[in-house]
Amino acid sequence: MYVDWNLNRNNYRLYEVTVNANRDYISHIDLGQIPSETYGLASELGKLYGVTPTKLYEINLTDFSFLDIVENPSSDDLWFGATGLHEAVNFKLITYNSIFDAEQDINQLEPQESFTVNDTHTRTLFVKIINNQTGNYTLVKVNLNVYSYPNVNPPLDLISCYSVKDGLNKFNLNEVSVQMQKNISDNLVFNYFTSDPEMVVNSMPLPSLYQSTRLVERIFVSVENTLSGCTSYFKFNLVNISIPSLVAMSSYNNPLFLDKCYIDRNNLGYFQLDEIANDVILITDEHQLFFYSSFFDAENNVNPLDSTYYLNEDLKEIFVKVVNEAGCYEITNFFLSMDCIDNNYSLINLKFPKFFTPNNDGINDSWNISGVSKKVQQESLVVIFNRYGKKMASFNPYNSNGWDGTYRGKQLPNSDYWFSFSTSSGYSTNGHFTLKR
């Protein structure tokens, strides 16, 4: 039904009101402003009219325009209210498949009868409108044209990464149009709104390049088939996801170092690059770290480095790309220094050989420790004993190749020998090994 509503002075509005079978209110739509002092509405044969004290006018609901029908000829008498002449007439409608059936009054279609249209999505019916009071009737041809709603993919959320310093993103809504359209030959028009166009009349479409205002923003989209006029409505979200928050890039003049390193059992120094995470990530979040030798490689995801990195130069710059669950990333850098390896006090990989074979074949010809830095080697002492506790040799691991299996220039026999190992920091241990010839 339609209701004329005066909200305030000179603001007369026309509302389309929906009620259920019990005449309980369901919803309403504000169709727009109508002429001032409209004090009544009337319907007549499918048309809607408004009445003011001075005129009767027709309301075109398609384009919401107004056409004056008749003016009040008297300036002394005012018009209030109106009703249609045929509103109370008792009509009967009967539907037929053909004009012959209608004229012969045969093969009437039941009011609730369902039927299909042909391949061209059209069907013609004939409706007989009978005035039950006079018996007169009018035969009306009705063309049914059935159009499909636009056949599109449902929209996906549009997600973009942003940095706090640069602010929220501008989104290209045309990306959603491309994602939704299944057939590029379909004549479709996409419009985007911040409010539901089905509920808010005259909603203004958004520009294709839209500046978002919230981290997550609901957007409505209407998809119209320009050939049929059928429109489908959808909604999706614009999602701004922040990039990882990292420390600023450092330089050779003021470097950020990964200061934890290791020595393997072959006396080679290495770093676990993942251990830089707490030093470069300012806000802890779910993320992955990827390492590269250049910013270009990091930006383009090429030539990644293993997280276990063996350093073979005095100073190395490493670029780390931190990627969160949404795929947003930021890049920063840090440095590795050979000083860490040379001065490492870690004994975690300290290794004592179980045997050696001093037969001058170039393999296991001497016995020495491994798995520690130059610093530890320089500050340690190894002493070798025979099974009776007699000292056979002593040496500094850094300045010596180790024990060659001799005592005062003479080769010693196959046997088990004992050692003691001590460092200047106070660490000491002992054990035994086998000499094999």
Short mmCIF file of C-alpha atoms in Angstrom, two decimals:
data_model
loop_
_atom_site.label_atom_id
_atom_site.label_comp_id
_atom_site.label_asym_id
_atom_site.label_seq_id
_atom_site.Cartn_x
_atom_site.Cartn_y
_atom_site.Cartn_z
CA MET A 1 0.00 0.00 0.00
CA TYR A 2 0.97 3.67 -0.34
CA VAL A 3 0.88 6.24 2.47
CA ASP A 4 1.07 10.04 2.20
CA TRP A 5 3.11 11.29 5.18
CA ASN A 6 3.79 14.86 6.23
CA LEU A 7 7.08 14.68 8.15
CA ASN A 8 7.31 18.40 8.84
CA ARG A 9 6.43 21.69 7.25
CA ASN A 10 6.43 21.41 3.44
CA ASN A 11 8.01 17.94 3.54
CA TYR A 12 5.29 15.64 2.23
CA ARG A 13 6.57 12.14 1.46
CA LEU A 14 5.20 9.07 -0.32
CA TYR A 15 5.93 5.74 1.40
CA GLU A 16 5.47 2.23 0.06
CA VAL A 17 4.41 0.18 3.09
CA THR A 18 4.46 -3.62 3.26
CA VAL A 19 2.12 -5.53 5.59
CA ASN A 20 1.43 -9.23 6.01
CA ALA A 21 -1.85 -11.11 5.65
CA ASN A 22 -2.84 -9.96 9.15
CA ARG A 23 -2.08 -6.36 8.18
CA ASP A 24 0.88 -6.27 10.55
CA TYR A 25 3.61 -3.84 9.53
CA ILE A 26 6.62 -5.45 7.83
CA SER A 27 8.67 -2.65 6.26
CA HIS A 28 8.48 0.63 4.36
CA ILE A 29 10.39 2.46 1.62
CA ASP A 30 10.60 6.24 1.30
CA LEU A 31 9.85 6.81 -2.41
CA GLY A 32 10.45 10.55 -2.28
CA GLN A 33 8.90 13.98 -1.83
CA ILE A 34 5.47 14.74 -3.32
CA PRO A 35 3.73 18.12 -3.83
CA SER A 36 3.04 20.12 -0.68
CA GLU A 37 -0.34 19.81 1.03
CA THR A 38 -1.08 16.40 -0.48
CA TYR A 39 -3.93 15.34 1.81
CA GLY A 40 -5.13 12.21 0.03
CA LEU A 41 -4.27 9.38 -2.33
CA ALA A 42 -6.45 7.43 -4.75
CA SER A 43 -5.95 4.52 -7.13
CA GLU A 44 -7.85 4.02 -10.34
CA LEU A 45 -7.27 1.19 -12.80
CA GLY A 46 -3.63 0.71 -11.88
CA LYS A 47 -2.73 4.36 -11.55
CA LEU A 48 -2.00 6.35 -8.39
CA TYR A 49 -3.26 9.89 -7.79
CA GLY A 50 -2.65 12.55 -5.19
CA VAL A 51 -4.96 15.37 -4.16
CA THR A 52 -4.15 18.79 -2.73
CA PRO A 53 -6.62 21.55 -1.81
CA THR A 54 -6.19 22.98 -5.33
CA LYS A 55 -5.62 20.08 -7.73
CA LEU A 56 -5.69 16.36 -8.55
CA TYR A 57 -2.46 14.97 -10.01
CA GLU A 58 -1.15 11.62 -11.25
CA ILE A 59 1.93 10.01 -9.65
CA ASN A 60 4.16 8.10 -12.07
CA LEU A 61 5.82 5.45 -9.89
CA THR A 62 8.32 4.50 -12.60
CA ASP A 63 10.22 7.79 -12.76
CA PHE A 64 8.50 9.45 -9.77
CA SER A 65 7.12 12.34 -11.84
CA PHE A 66 3.81 14.20 -11.41
CA LEU A 67 1.16 15.19 -13.97
CA ASP A 68 -1.63 17.63 -13.12
CA ILE A 69 -5.01 16.13 -14.10
CA VAL A 70 -7.54 18.74 -13.00
CA GLU A 71 -7.41 21.96 -10.99
CA ASN A 72 -9.96 23.02 -8.37
CA PRO A 73 -12.06 25.67 -10.15
CA SER A 74 -13.08 27.30 -6.89
CA SER A 75 -10.77 29.40 -4.80
CA ASP A 76 -13.19 29.26 -1.88
CA ASP A 77 -13.65 25.48 -1.66
CA LEU A 78 -10.70 23.22 -0.85
CA TRP A 79 -10.26 19.56 -1.82
CA PHE A 80 -9.35 16.96 0.81
CA GLY A 81 -9.19 13.22 0.07
CA ALA A 82 -10.02 11.24 -3.07
CA THR A 83 -11.15 7.79 -4.15
CA GLY A 84 -11.14 5.95 -7.46
CA LEU A 85 -14.42 5.60 -9.34
CA HIS A 86 -13.88 1.91 -10.01
CA GLU A 87 -12.19 0.99 -6.73
CA ALA A 88 -15.35 -0.65 -5.41
CA VAL A 89 -16.42 -2.31 -8.66
CA ASN A 90 -16.49 -6.12 -8.44
CA PHE A 91 -14.36 -7.53 -11.25
CA LYS A 92 -13.61 -11.12 -12.16
CA LEU A 93 -10.50 -12.13 -14.09
CA ILE A 94 -10.17 -15.34 -16.12
CA THR A 95 -6.99 -16.32 -17.94
CA TYR A 96 -6.72 -18.36 -21.18
CA ASN A 97 -3.95 -19.69 -23.40
CA SER A 98 -5.48 -18.36 -26.64
CA ILE A 99 -7.97 -15.79 -27.85
CA PHE A 100 -10.13 -18.66 -29.17
CA ASP A 101 -10.33 -20.23 -25.71
CA ALA A 102 -11.22 -16.85 -24.24
CA GLU A 103 -14.00 -16.18 -26.74
CA GLN A 104 -15.38 -19.71 -26.33
CA ASP A 105 -14.83 -19.61 -22.55
CA ILE A 106 -13.01 -22.97 -22.54
CA ASN A 107 -9.75 -24.29 -21.05
CA GLN A 108 -9.57 -21.70 -18.31
CA LEU A 109 -6.25 -21.53 -16.48
CA GLU A 110 -6.43 -22.03 -12.74
CA PRO A 111 -5.18 -19.06 -10.66
CA GLN A 112 -2.47 -21.18 -9.06
CA GLU A 113 -1.60 -23.12 -12.21
CA SER A 114 2.11 -23.20 -13.04
CA PHE A 115 3.49 -23.37 -16.55
CA THR A 116 6.73 -22.96 -18.45
CA VAL A 117 7.74 -20.44 -21.05
CA ASN A 118 9.27 -21.34 -24.40
CA ASP A 119 12.90 -21.18 -25.41
CA THR A 120 12.61 -17.50 -26.23
CA HIS A 121 11.51 -16.84 -22.61
CA THR A 122 8.16 -15.39 -23.75
CA ARG A 123 4.54 -16.49 -23.56
CA THR A 124 1.26 -14.84 -24.53
CA LEU A 125 -1.88 -15.14 -22.39
CA PHE A 126 -5.33 -13.63 -22.74
CA VAL A 127 -7.16 -12.21 -19.74
CA LYS A 128 -10.91 -11.63 -19.68
CA ILE A 129 -11.89 -8.84 -17.25
CA ILE A 130 -15.59 -9.22 -16.39
CA ASN A 131 -17.73 -6.64 -14.60
CA ASN A 132 -19.86 -8.85 -12.36
CA GLN A 133 -22.53 -6.18 -12.07
CA THR A 134 -23.13 -5.69 -15.80
CA GLY A 135 -21.65 -8.84 -17.32
CA ASN A 136 -19.61 -6.73 -19.73
CA TYR A 137 -16.03 -7.80 -20.26
CA THR A 138 -12.82 -6.68 -21.84
CA LEU A 139 -10.28 -9.05 -23.39
CA VAL A 140 -6.66 -8.12 -22.78
CA LYS A 141 -3.60 -9.66 -24.40
CA VAL A 142 -0.75 -10.15 -21.92
CA ASN A 143 2.80 -10.88 -23.05
CA LEU A 144 4.92 -12.57 -20.41
CA ASN A 145 8.62 -11.95 -20.83
CA VAL A 146 10.85 -13.91 -18.47
CA TYR A 147 14.40 -12.70 -17.97
CA SER A 148 17.13 -14.28 -15.94
CA TYR A 149 19.06 -12.45 -13.28
CA PRO A 150 22.66 -11.69 -14.24
CA ASN A 151 24.74 -14.86 -14.19
CA VAL A 152 27.78 -13.81 -12.17
CA ASN A 153 30.18 -15.14 -9.57
CA PRO A 154 29.52 -14.02 -6.00
CA PRO A 155 31.98 -11.29 -5.05
CA LEU A 156 35.05 -12.10 -2.99
CA ASP A 157 36.38 -9.79 -0.31
CA LEU A 158 38.90 -7.31 -1.67
CA ILE A 159 42.00 -7.45 0.54
CA SER A 160 44.87 -5.00 0.46
CA CYS A 161 47.97 -4.44 2.58
CA TYR A 162 48.68 -1.07 4.16
CA SER A 163 51.27 0.54 6.37
CA VAL A 164 50.29 2.62 9.37
CA LYS A 165 52.44 5.55 8.20
CA ASP A 166 50.74 5.67 4.78
CA GLY A 167 47.15 5.12 5.97
CA LEU A 168 44.30 3.03 4.59
CA ASN A 169 44.20 2.00 0.95
CA LYS A 170 42.33 3.07 -2.12
CA PHE A 171 40.59 0.06 -3.66
CA ASN A 172 39.94 -0.44 -7.36
CA LEU A 173 36.36 -1.73 -7.37
CA ASN A 174 36.70 -2.70 -11.03
CA GLU A 175 38.71 -5.68 -9.79
CA VAL A 176 35.53 -7.03 -8.21
CA SER A 177 33.60 -6.48 -11.46
CA VAL A 178 36.18 -8.53 -13.37
CA GLN A 179 36.10 -11.28 -10.72
CA MET A 180 32.29 -11.47 -10.76
CA GLN A 181 31.66 -11.45 -14.52
CA LYS A 182 31.55 -14.96 -15.96
CA ASN A 183 30.99 -13.98 -19.60
CA ILE A 184 32.56 -10.77 -20.89
CA SER A 185 29.94 -10.60 -23.65
CA ASP A 186 27.14 -10.12 -21.11
CA ASN A 187 25.84 -6.56 -21.02
CA LEU A 188 26.29 -5.90 -17.33
CA VAL A 189 26.60 -2.69 -15.33
CA PHE A 190 28.20 -2.85 -11.88
CA ASN A 191 27.53 -0.17 -9.27
CA TYR A 192 28.95 -0.06 -5.76
CA PHE A 193 27.46 1.52 -2.62
CA THR A 194 28.23 1.97 1.06
CA SER A 195 24.53 1.46 1.91
CA ASP A 196 22.13 -1.20 0.71
CA PRO A 197 20.55 0.11 -2.54
CA GLU A 198 17.56 -2.18 -2.00
CA MET A 199 16.75 -0.38 1.25
CA VAL A 200 17.95 3.17 0.62
CA VAL A 201 16.32 4.96 -2.32
CA ASN A 202 18.57 7.03 -4.59
CA SER A 203 21.80 5.66 -3.12
CA MET A 204 24.79 7.28 -4.78
CA PRO A 205 27.23 4.89 -6.50
CA LEU A 206 30.87 4.95 -5.45
CA PRO A 207 33.73 5.89 -7.77
CA SER A 208 35.65 2.94 -9.17
CA LEU A 209 38.73 4.03 -7.17
CA TYR A 210 37.41 4.19 -3.62
CA GLN A 211 39.27 5.42 -0.55
CA SER A 212 38.42 3.09 2.31
CA THR A 213 37.62 4.59 5.70
CA ARG A 214 37.76 1.56 8.00
CA LEU A 215 39.89 -1.54 8.43
CA VAL A 216 36.91 -3.66 7.34
CA GLU A 217 34.16 -1.97 5.33
CA ARG A 218 30.97 -3.51 3.96
CA ILE A 219 30.29 -2.68 0.30
CA PHE A 220 27.10 -3.41 -1.65
CA VAL A 221 27.11 -4.09 -5.38
CA SER A 222 24.24 -4.06 -7.87
CA VAL A 223 24.64 -5.94 -11.15
CA GLU A 224 22.19 -4.95 -13.88
CA ASN A 225 21.65 -6.71 -17.18
CA THR A 226 21.09 -3.74 -19.49
CA LEU A 227 19.16 -5.84 -22.02
CA SER A 228 16.59 -7.19 -19.55
CA GLY A 229 16.73 -4.61 -16.78
CA CYS A 230 17.06 -7.41 -14.22
CA THR A 231 19.32 -6.58 -11.30
CA SER A 232 21.02 -8.77 -8.70
CA TYR A 233 22.41 -7.50 -5.41
CA PHE A 234 25.43 -8.70 -3.46
CA LYS A 235 27.72 -7.55 -0.69
CA PHE A 236 31.37 -8.04 0.20
CA ASN A 237 34.06 -6.49 2.37
CA LEU A 238 36.99 -4.22 1.76
CA VAL A 239 39.70 -5.43 4.12
CA ASN A 240 42.80 -3.45 5.07
CA ILE A 241 45.52 -5.63 6.59
CA SER A 242 48.59 -4.00 8.07
CA ILE A 243 52.01 -5.06 6.90
CA PRO A 244 54.38 -6.47 9.55
CA SER A 245 55.91 -3.79 11.77
CA LEU A 246 59.70 -4.04 11.49
CA VAL A 247 62.75 -2.06 12.55
CA ALA A 248 64.06 0.42 10.01
CA MET A 249 66.71 -0.60 7.51
CA SER A 250 70.21 -0.38 8.96
CA SER A 251 73.42 0.68 7.22
CA TYR A 252 77.08 -0.28 7.16
CA ASN A 253 77.78 2.75 9.35
CA ASN A 254 75.17 1.72 11.93
CA PRO A 255 74.51 -1.99 11.36
CA LEU A 256 72.14 -4.34 13.13
CA PHE A 257 74.03 -7.59 13.77
CA LEU A 258 72.83 -11.12 14.36
CA ASP A 259 75.25 -11.73 17.21
CA LYS A 260 74.55 -15.42 17.81
CA CYS A 261 76.54 -17.90 15.75
CA TYR A 262 77.77 -21.49 15.88
CA ILE A 263 80.72 -23.67 14.91
CA ASP A 264 80.01 -27.04 13.34
CA ARG A 265 82.13 -30.17 13.88
CA ASN A 266 84.17 -29.29 10.82
CA ASN A 267 85.18 -25.98 12.43
CA LEU A 268 83.00 -24.01 9.97
CA GLY A 269 81.07 -21.07 11.34
CA TYR A 270 77.37 -20.63 10.63
CA PHE A 271 74.30 -18.61 11.67
CA GLN A 272 70.67 -19.59 12.19
CA LEU A 273 69.08 -16.65 10.37
CA ASP A 274 65.64 -17.25 11.94
CA GLU A 275 67.11 -16.12 15.27
CA ILE A 276 67.00 -12.49 14.06
CA ALA A 277 63.18 -12.48 14.38
CA ASN A 278 62.96 -10.92 17.84
CA ASP A 279 65.42 -8.20 16.81
CA VAL A 280 63.60 -7.03 13.66
CA ILE A 281 59.89 -7.66 14.35
CA LEU A 282 58.34 -4.93 16.52
CA ILE A 283 54.86 -6.46 16.92
CA THR A 284 54.69 -10.22 17.36
CA ASP A 285 52.25 -11.90 14.99
CA GLU A 286 51.91 -15.06 12.94
CA HIS A 287 54.49 -14.72 10.19
CA GLN A 288 57.11 -16.39 8.03
CA LEU A 289 60.65 -15.19 7.45
CA PHE A 290 62.50 -15.45 4.14
CA PHE A 291 66.12 -14.42 3.60
CA TYR A 292 67.90 -12.97 0.57
CA SER A 293 71.23 -11.46 -0.43
CA SER A 294 69.69 -8.34 -2.02
CA PHE A 295 66.60 -6.16 -1.73
CA PHE A 296 65.75 -6.96 -5.36
CA ASP A 297 65.74 -10.69 -4.64
CA ALA A 298 63.55 -10.16 -1.56
CA GLU A 299 61.07 -7.98 -3.45
CA ASN A 300 60.81 -10.48 -6.30
CA ASN A 301 61.02 -13.73 -4.28
CA VAL A 302 64.08 -15.05 -6.12
CA ASN A 303 67.26 -16.75 -4.90
CA PRO A 304 66.20 -17.32 -1.27
CA LEU A 305 68.86 -18.28 1.28
CA ASP A 306 68.77 -21.26 3.64
CA SER A 307 68.06 -20.27 7.22
CA THR A 308 71.26 -22.12 8.20
CA TYR A 309 73.82 -19.82 6.64
CA TYR A 310 77.59 -20.47 6.49
CA LEU A 311 79.55 -17.24 6.45
CA ASN A 312 82.66 -17.14 4.25
CA GLU A 313 83.38 -13.41 4.23
CA ASP A 314 84.17 -10.79 6.85
CA LEU A 315 80.81 -8.96 6.64
CA LYS A 316 77.56 -9.94 4.96
CA GLU A 317 74.31 -7.97 4.55
CA ILE A 318 71.15 -10.10 4.72
CA PHE A 319 67.66 -8.94 3.69
CA VAL A 320 64.74 -10.48 5.56
CA LYS A 321 61.20 -10.52 4.16
CA VAL A 322 58.58 -10.95 6.89
CA VAL A 323 55.22 -12.20 5.56
CA ASN A 324 52.03 -12.43 7.66
CA GLU A 325 49.12 -14.86 7.25
CA ALA A 326 47.38 -12.58 4.74
CA GLY A 327 50.45 -12.41 2.51
CA CYS A 328 51.29 -8.82 3.46
CA TYR A 329 55.00 -8.27 3.86
CA GLU A 330 57.73 -5.83 4.78
CA ILE A 331 61.48 -6.00 4.17
CA THR A 332 64.36 -4.95 6.38
CA ASN A 333 68.01 -5.95 6.75
CA PHE A 334 70.72 -7.01 9.19
CA PHE A 335 74.37 -8.01 9.06
CA LEU A 336 76.55 -11.04 9.80
CA SER A 337 80.14 -10.63 10.95
CA MET A 338 83.04 -13.08 10.95
CA ASP A 339 83.98 -11.63 14.35
CA CYS A 340 81.03 -13.55 15.83
CA ILE A 341 82.46 -16.81 14.56
CA ASP A 342 86.08 -16.06 15.42
CA ASN A 343 85.20 -15.03 18.98
CA ASN A 344 82.47 -17.53 19.69
CA TYR A 345 82.74 -19.20 23.11
CA SER A 346 80.13 -21.86 22.38
CA LEU A 347 81.20 -25.45 23.11
CA ILE A 348 77.92 -26.99 21.93
CA ASN A 349 79.60 -28.67 18.93
CA LEU A 350 82.94 -29.46 20.64
CA LYS A 351 84.12 -32.77 19.21
CA PHE A 352 86.81 -35.24 20.38
CA PRO A 353 87.71 -37.91 17.78
CA LYS A 354 87.25 -41.53 18.91
CA PHE A 355 90.37 -42.69 17.06
CA PHE A 356 93.11 -41.62 14.66
CA THR A 357 95.50 -43.44 12.28
CA PRO A 358 98.95 -41.80 12.10
CA ASN A 359 100.26 -43.72 9.07
CA ASN A 360 101.07 -40.71 6.87
CA ASP A 361 98.31 -41.41 4.33
CA GLY A 362 96.86 -37.93 4.79
CA ILE A 363 93.73 -39.23 6.54
CA ASN A 364 93.33 -38.94 10.33
CA ASP A 365 97.10 -38.60 10.74
CA SER A 366 96.74 -36.46 13.88
CA TRP A 367 94.39 -36.17 16.83
CA ASN A 368 92.87 -32.75 17.65
CA ILE A 369 89.63 -31.19 18.86
CA SER A 370 87.08 -29.54 16.48
CA GLY A 371 83.77 -27.67 16.59
CA VAL A 372 84.95 -24.55 18.45
CA SER A 373 85.97 -21.06 17.41
CA LYS A 374 89.48 -19.71 16.95
CA LYS A 375 89.02 -17.87 20.24
CA VAL A 376 88.36 -21.11 22.15
CA GLN A 377 91.21 -22.88 20.33
CA GLN A 378 93.61 -20.09 21.24
CA GLU A 379 92.64 -20.20 24.92
CA SER A 380 92.62 -24.00 25.46
CA LEU A 381 95.08 -26.76 26.30
CA VAL A 382 95.04 -30.47 25.45
CA VAL A 383 97.20 -33.00 27.37
CA ILE A 384 97.62 -36.64 26.20
CA PHE A 385 98.36 -39.57 28.60
CA ASN A 386 99.03 -43.26 28.14
CA ARG A 387 97.08 -45.90 30.05
CA TYR A 388 99.41 -45.58 32.99
CA GLY A 389 98.87 -41.84 33.32
CA LYS A 390 102.18 -40.79 31.88
CA LYS A 391 102.09 -37.57 29.90
CA MET A 392 102.77 -38.20 26.21
CA ALA A 393 102.16 -34.71 24.77
CA SER A 394 100.47 -31.35 25.28
CA PHE A 395 99.47 -28.71 22.73
CA ASN A 396 97.35 -25.64 22.01
CA PRO A 397 94.65 -26.61 19.43
CA TYR A 398 95.00 -23.33 17.54
CA ASN A 399 98.79 -23.40 17.11
CA SER A 400 99.09 -27.13 16.45
CA ASN A 401 97.77 -29.71 14.02
CA GLY A 402 97.33 -31.99 17.05
CA TRP A 403 99.13 -35.06 18.39
CA ASP A 404 100.88 -37.23 15.78
CA GLY A 405 101.13 -40.39 17.93
CA THR A 406 104.80 -39.99 18.93
CA TYR A 407 106.65 -39.52 22.17
CA ARG A 408 110.04 -37.83 21.97
CA GLY A 409 110.15 -38.56 18.25
CA LYS A 410 109.26 -42.26 18.54
CA GLN A 411 106.03 -43.75 17.23
CA LEU A 412 103.84 -45.20 19.95
CA PRO A 413 102.03 -48.54 19.58
CA ASN A 414 98.35 -49.18 18.96
CA SER A 415 96.51 -48.61 22.21
CA ASP A 416 93.96 -46.49 24.04
CA TYR A 417 95.12 -43.09 25.22
CA TRP A 418 93.56 -40.52 27.51
CA PHE A 419 93.21 -36.75 27.17
CA SER A 420 92.28 -33.75 29.24
CA PHE A 421 90.83 -30.56 27.70
CA SER A 422 90.66 -27.21 29.50
CA THR A 423 89.93 -23.58 28.58
CA SER A 424 90.98 -20.28 30.13
CA SER A 425 87.33 -19.70 31.12
CA GLY A 426 87.53 -22.65 33.55
CA TYR A 427 85.84 -25.38 31.50
CA SER A 428 87.55 -28.79 31.56
CA THR A 429 86.74 -32.36 30.54
CA ASN A 430 88.56 -35.62 29.77
CA GLY A 431 88.12 -38.85 27.86
CA HIS A 432 89.94 -41.46 25.82
CA PHE A 433 90.53 -42.45 22.20
CA THR A 434 92.30 -45.15 20.21
CA LEU A 435 95.53 -44.99 18.22
CA LYS A 436 95.43 -47.35 15.23
CA ARG A 437 98.26 -47.92 12.77
#
